Short mmCIF file of C-alpha atoms in Angstrom, two decimals:
data_model
loop_
_atom_site.label_atom_id
_atom_site.label_comp_id
_atom_site.label_asym_id
_atom_site.label_seq_id
_atom_site.Cartn_x
_atom_site.Cartn_y
_atom_site.Cartn_z
CA UNK A 1 28.29 15.19 74.85
CA UNK A 2 30.94 12.49 75.16
CA UNK A 3 34.31 13.57 76.51
CA UNK A 4 35.91 11.73 73.61
CA UNK A 5 35.49 14.62 71.15
CA UNK A 6 38.58 14.25 68.93
CA UNK A 7 41.21 16.91 68.40
CA UNK A 8 42.43 18.20 65.05
CA UNK A 9 45.71 16.50 64.24
CA UNK A 10 47.34 18.44 61.40
CA UNK A 11 49.45 21.44 62.38
CA UNK A 12 48.33 23.72 59.57
CA UNK A 13 44.63 23.48 60.43
CA UNK A 14 43.21 26.51 62.20
CA UNK A 15 41.01 26.38 65.26
CA UNK A 16 37.28 26.30 64.68
CA UNK A 17 35.82 29.76 64.33
CA UNK A 18 33.83 31.31 67.11
CA UNK A 19 34.28 31.95 70.77
CA UNK A 20 31.68 31.97 73.49
CA UNK A 21 27.97 31.52 73.32
CA UNK A 22 26.68 34.58 71.58
CA UNK A 23 23.98 34.78 68.95
CA UNK A 24 23.40 31.50 67.16
CA UNK A 25 25.31 31.23 63.90
CA UNK A 26 23.83 29.34 60.95
CA UNK A 27 26.50 27.81 58.74
CA UNK A 28 27.18 25.09 56.20
CA UNK A 29 29.76 22.36 56.66
CA UNK A 30 31.69 20.30 54.13
CA UNK A 31 33.59 17.28 55.48
CA UNK A 32 36.16 15.73 53.13
CA UNK A 33 37.87 12.40 52.95
CA UNK A 34 41.46 12.85 51.67
CA UNK A 35 42.87 9.88 49.72
CA UNK A 36 41.19 9.41 46.31
CA UNK A 37 38.93 12.36 47.14
CA UNK A 38 41.11 15.47 47.44
CA UNK A 39 44.28 13.75 46.20
CA UNK A 40 44.20 11.33 43.30
CA UNK A 41 46.07 8.49 45.03
CA UNK A 42 46.39 6.79 48.41
CA UNK A 43 49.10 8.68 50.29
CA UNK A 44 50.05 5.62 52.37
CA UNK A 45 50.54 3.28 49.43
CA UNK A 46 52.38 5.93 47.40
CA UNK A 47 54.96 6.23 50.19
CA UNK A 48 54.99 2.47 50.80
CA UNK A 49 55.93 1.97 47.16
CA UNK A 50 59.26 3.68 47.87
CA UNK A 51 60.25 0.30 49.37
CA UNK A 52 61.75 -2.52 47.28
CA UNK A 53 59.05 -4.88 45.99
CA UNK A 54 60.33 -7.83 48.03
CA UNK A 55 59.81 -5.92 51.27
CA UNK A 56 56.30 -4.83 50.30
CA UNK A 57 55.36 -8.48 49.79
CA UNK A 58 57.00 -9.64 53.04
CA UNK A 59 55.13 -12.04 55.33
CA UNK A 60 54.92 -9.56 58.21
CA UNK A 61 53.37 -6.80 56.11
CA UNK A 62 50.90 -9.22 54.52
CA UNK A 63 49.82 -10.51 57.94
CA UNK A 64 49.28 -6.98 59.27
CA UNK A 65 47.18 -6.10 56.23
CA UNK A 66 45.12 -9.30 56.43
CA UNK A 67 44.42 -8.66 60.12
CA UNK A 68 43.06 -5.17 59.37
CA UNK A 69 45.84 -3.50 61.38
CA UNK A 70 46.37 -0.57 59.05
CA UNK A 71 48.06 1.79 61.50
CA UNK A 72 50.38 -1.01 62.64
CA UNK A 73 50.95 -1.90 58.97
CA UNK A 74 52.03 1.64 58.16
CA UNK A 75 54.21 1.82 61.27
CA UNK A 76 56.13 -1.20 59.96
CA UNK A 77 56.32 0.40 56.50
CA UNK A 78 57.81 3.55 58.02
CA UNK A 79 60.30 1.47 60.01
CA UNK A 80 61.41 -0.33 56.84
CA UNK A 81 61.72 2.96 54.98
CA UNK A 82 64.01 4.20 57.73
CA UNK A 83 66.10 1.01 57.54
CA UNK A 84 66.32 1.52 53.77
CA UNK A 85 67.56 5.08 54.42
CA UNK A 86 64.63 6.71 52.64
CA UNK A 87 64.92 10.28 53.91
CA UNK A 88 62.28 12.54 55.41
CA UNK A 89 62.86 14.95 52.52
CA UNK A 90 62.13 12.25 49.94
CA UNK A 91 58.94 11.19 51.72
CA UNK A 92 57.72 14.78 51.93
CA UNK A 93 58.58 15.43 48.29
CA UNK A 94 56.70 12.28 47.26
CA UNK A 95 53.58 13.51 49.04
CA UNK A 96 53.80 17.01 47.57
CA UNK A 97 53.94 15.57 44.06
CA UNK A 98 50.69 13.59 44.30
CA UNK A 99 48.23 15.32 41.94
CA UNK A 100 44.86 16.56 43.08
CA UNK A 101 41.67 14.96 41.93
CA UNK A 102 40.93 17.39 39.08
CA UNK A 103 39.18 20.52 40.29
CA UNK A 104 39.45 19.93 44.03
CA UNK A 105 41.77 22.83 44.81
CA UNK A 106 39.30 25.13 43.06
CA UNK A 107 36.34 23.46 44.81
CA UNK A 108 37.86 23.87 48.27
CA UNK A 109 38.78 27.51 47.73
CA UNK A 110 35.37 28.33 46.29
CA UNK A 111 33.50 26.70 49.17
CA UNK A 112 35.62 28.52 51.73
CA UNK A 113 36.10 31.92 50.15
CA UNK A 114 32.95 32.43 48.10
CA UNK A 115 30.29 30.29 49.78
CA UNK A 116 31.69 30.70 53.31
CA UNK A 117 31.53 27.01 54.28
CA UNK A 118 33.25 25.57 57.31
CA UNK A 119 35.56 22.82 56.01
CA UNK A 120 37.08 19.82 57.76
CA UNK A 121 39.02 16.71 56.72
CA UNK A 122 38.40 13.26 58.21
CA UNK A 123 41.00 10.84 56.89
CA UNK A 124 42.74 7.55 57.61
CA UNK A 125 45.97 9.01 56.21
CA UNK A 126 48.14 10.85 58.76
CA UNK A 127 48.83 14.39 59.90
CA UNK A 128 52.28 14.67 58.27
CA UNK A 129 51.03 13.66 54.82
CA UNK A 130 47.92 15.84 54.88
CA UNK A 131 49.76 18.83 56.29
CA UNK A 132 52.52 18.53 53.68
CA UNK A 133 50.13 18.31 50.75
CA UNK A 134 47.90 21.17 51.91
CA UNK A 135 50.92 23.44 52.44
CA UNK A 136 52.18 22.65 48.95
CA UNK A 137 48.83 23.70 47.48
CA UNK A 138 48.21 26.74 49.72
CA UNK A 139 45.10 25.22 51.29
CA UNK A 140 46.00 25.22 54.99
CA UNK A 141 43.91 28.28 55.79
CA UNK A 142 40.84 26.72 54.20
CA UNK A 143 40.28 24.04 56.85
CA UNK A 144 38.83 24.57 60.31
CA UNK A 145 39.93 21.16 61.61
CA UNK A 146 41.67 18.01 60.42
CA UNK A 147 40.98 14.64 62.03
CA UNK A 148 43.44 11.91 61.17
CA UNK A 149 46.11 9.62 62.63
CA UNK A 150 48.72 11.78 64.42
CA UNK A 151 52.23 11.42 63.01
CA UNK A 152 55.69 12.99 63.33
CA UNK A 153 59.30 12.39 62.33
CA UNK A 154 61.35 11.43 65.38
CA UNK A 155 64.89 12.55 66.19
CA UNK A 156 66.27 9.73 64.01
CA UNK A 157 64.21 10.74 60.99
CA UNK A 158 61.76 7.84 61.25
CA UNK A 159 58.10 8.61 60.70
CA UNK A 160 56.00 7.59 63.68
CA UNK A 161 52.21 7.22 63.51
CA UNK A 162 49.56 6.32 66.08
CA UNK A 163 45.81 5.68 65.81
CA UNK A 164 43.39 8.59 65.91
CA UNK A 165 41.39 6.65 68.47
CA UNK A 166 40.49 3.08 69.40
CA UNK A 167 36.96 1.87 68.76
CA UNK A 168 35.12 -1.43 68.54
CA UNK A 169 31.51 -0.22 68.32
CA UNK A 170 31.27 0.63 64.61
CA UNK A 171 31.54 -2.39 62.33
CA UNK A 172 31.58 -0.17 59.23
CA UNK A 173 34.83 1.51 60.30
CA UNK A 174 38.42 0.61 61.04
CA UNK A 175 39.43 0.18 64.68
CA UNK A 176 41.57 3.32 64.55
CA UNK A 177 39.01 5.72 63.03
CA UNK A 178 35.23 5.86 62.94
CA UNK A 179 34.53 8.79 60.65
CA UNK A 180 30.87 8.90 61.61
CA UNK A 181 31.72 9.36 65.28
CA UNK A 182 34.22 12.09 64.44
CA UNK A 183 31.72 13.98 62.29
CA UNK A 184 28.98 13.73 64.92
CA UNK A 185 31.26 14.94 67.69
CA UNK A 186 32.48 17.88 65.62
CA UNK A 187 28.94 19.04 64.86
CA UNK A 188 27.88 18.68 68.50
CA UNK A 189 30.97 20.49 69.76
CA UNK A 190 30.42 23.38 67.35
CA UNK A 191 26.89 23.72 68.71
CA UNK A 192 27.73 23.45 72.41
CA UNK A 193 30.97 25.44 72.45
CA UNK A 194 30.41 28.04 69.73
CA UNK A 195 26.63 28.09 69.18
CA UNK A 196 27.13 27.17 65.53
CA UNK A 197 24.33 25.20 63.84
CA UNK A 198 24.80 23.65 60.41
CA UNK A 199 21.81 23.99 58.10
CA UNK A 200 23.42 21.51 55.71
CA UNK A 201 26.32 19.08 56.08
CA UNK A 202 28.05 17.81 52.95
CA UNK A 203 30.19 14.68 53.24
CA UNK A 204 32.53 14.08 50.29
CA UNK A 205 34.29 10.76 49.90
CA UNK A 206 34.99 7.67 47.82
CA UNK A 207 35.52 4.55 49.94
CA UNK A 208 33.81 2.01 52.14
CA UNK A 209 35.04 3.80 55.26
CA UNK A 210 32.99 6.82 54.13
CA UNK A 211 29.71 4.92 54.49
CA UNK A 212 29.42 5.35 58.27
CA UNK A 213 29.37 9.18 58.32
CA UNK A 214 26.77 9.51 55.56
CA UNK A 215 24.43 7.06 57.33
CA UNK A 216 24.40 9.49 60.27
CA UNK A 217 23.37 12.43 58.11
CA UNK A 218 19.97 14.12 58.15
CA UNK A 219 17.49 14.52 55.31
CA UNK A 220 18.73 18.09 54.78
CA UNK A 221 22.33 16.89 54.29
CA UNK A 222 24.22 15.63 51.24
CA UNK A 223 26.28 12.49 50.69
CA UNK A 224 28.69 13.18 47.84
CA UNK A 225 30.17 9.96 46.44
CA UNK A 226 32.88 9.68 43.79
CA UNK A 227 31.64 7.88 40.68
CA UNK A 228 33.13 4.46 40.04
CA UNK A 229 34.43 3.97 43.58
CA UNK A 230 33.32 1.79 46.49
CA UNK A 231 31.22 4.41 48.31
CA UNK A 232 29.03 5.01 45.25
CA UNK A 233 28.64 1.31 44.45
CA UNK A 234 27.73 0.43 48.05
CA UNK A 235 25.21 3.25 48.45
CA UNK A 236 23.49 2.66 45.11
CA UNK A 237 23.25 -1.09 45.69
CA UNK A 238 22.05 -0.86 49.29
CA UNK A 239 20.46 2.59 49.52
CA UNK A 240 17.09 1.45 50.86
CA UNK A 241 18.54 -1.30 53.05
CA UNK A 242 20.95 1.20 54.60
CA UNK A 243 18.13 3.74 55.05
CA UNK A 244 20.21 6.60 53.71
CA UNK A 245 18.40 9.84 54.60
CA UNK A 246 20.82 12.30 53.01
CA UNK A 247 20.53 13.48 49.43
CA UNK A 248 22.96 11.56 47.20
CA UNK A 249 25.22 13.41 44.77
CA UNK A 250 27.55 11.52 42.41
CA UNK A 251 30.65 13.31 41.13
CA UNK A 252 33.57 12.61 38.82
CA UNK A 253 35.71 15.70 39.47
CA UNK A 254 35.88 18.75 41.68
CA UNK A 255 34.68 20.84 38.75
CA UNK A 256 31.57 18.71 38.34
CA UNK A 257 30.84 18.64 42.07
CA UNK A 258 31.20 22.42 42.32
CA UNK A 259 28.72 22.86 39.47
CA UNK A 260 26.26 20.56 41.24
CA UNK A 261 26.62 22.37 44.55
CA UNK A 262 26.26 25.82 43.04
CA UNK A 263 23.03 24.70 41.35
CA UNK A 264 21.41 23.55 44.60
CA UNK A 265 18.50 25.73 45.76
CA UNK A 266 19.72 25.23 49.33
CA UNK A 267 22.89 27.18 48.53
CA UNK A 268 21.24 30.15 46.88
CA UNK A 269 20.77 31.92 50.22
CA UNK A 270 23.13 34.57 51.59
CA UNK A 271 24.79 32.42 54.30
CA UNK A 272 27.95 34.22 55.31
CA UNK A 273 30.59 33.78 57.96
CA UNK A 274 30.74 36.04 60.97
CA UNK A 275 34.09 37.37 59.72
CA UNK A 276 32.55 38.30 56.37
CA UNK A 277 29.64 40.04 58.05
CA UNK A 278 32.05 41.96 60.27
CA UNK A 279 34.11 43.04 57.26
CA UNK A 280 31.02 44.26 55.46
CA UNK A 281 29.83 46.15 58.57
CA UNK A 282 33.26 47.79 58.93
CA UNK A 283 33.22 48.79 55.28
CA UNK A 284 29.80 50.41 55.68
CA UNK A 285 30.86 52.27 58.82
CA UNK A 286 34.06 53.42 57.13
CA UNK A 287 32.18 54.62 54.08
CA UNK A 288 29.72 56.54 56.22
CA UNK A 289 32.53 58.16 58.20
CA UNK A 290 34.32 59.14 55.02
CA UNK A 291 31.24 60.71 53.50
CA UNK A 292 30.61 62.73 56.66
#
């Protein structure tokens, strides 16, 4: 395995479950995009729009956007927000107030608590925004890892962001984040470090930068594309040319996607987390002791 396996960037994400190479664990994984997938807007542009319109249309920002330098673009946005005395509290409050895509809080909790999925986020947003939103919606404990651009507020109150990684190999992805590479490395690391094998991997997204990870999926996996967005249009138009192996699911809301997932024959089995199995075993032992 490559030594470049990425680290989770958001502070509220828990470490991946497991520890040591014991008996092989069979699990299911759901990997989520964030902007326009879990939340209904783009977190970066929502915060950018706190700037005056004339700054948003400035020559420097336009050049950074045209040159596909998104992390550098957002770094300049955050610098301008600081110059404009937009406070950390206002930025955080703006993020907390972004609504979910309808049904996604319920979907995430159901997958984690009822269907015992491992859940991760792979996003071109940043760790501060994702962490803030998840905390506001009591979802931090649901995610095993979060892969995004690391960010923090410095001692002056300016938001600093840096790229998740640097890559030039994948032409489908931005230079700062290849989601396909991140997903592959996570799955491999779970296998090698924790002896966890995923029977099915579900990738849930909306945009063009979500194409790369689904093209790396197996025939037993599921590509879940939001209806009416770029990922769906690209996959439907070029499905055979792209040689998509994964099963394609189209969704309009978290409610609809949850209904589709719950109806899949592949999810009718009793796959349970090790923690759930341990709880059930403890309950049985306790009941037997009490009856004795």
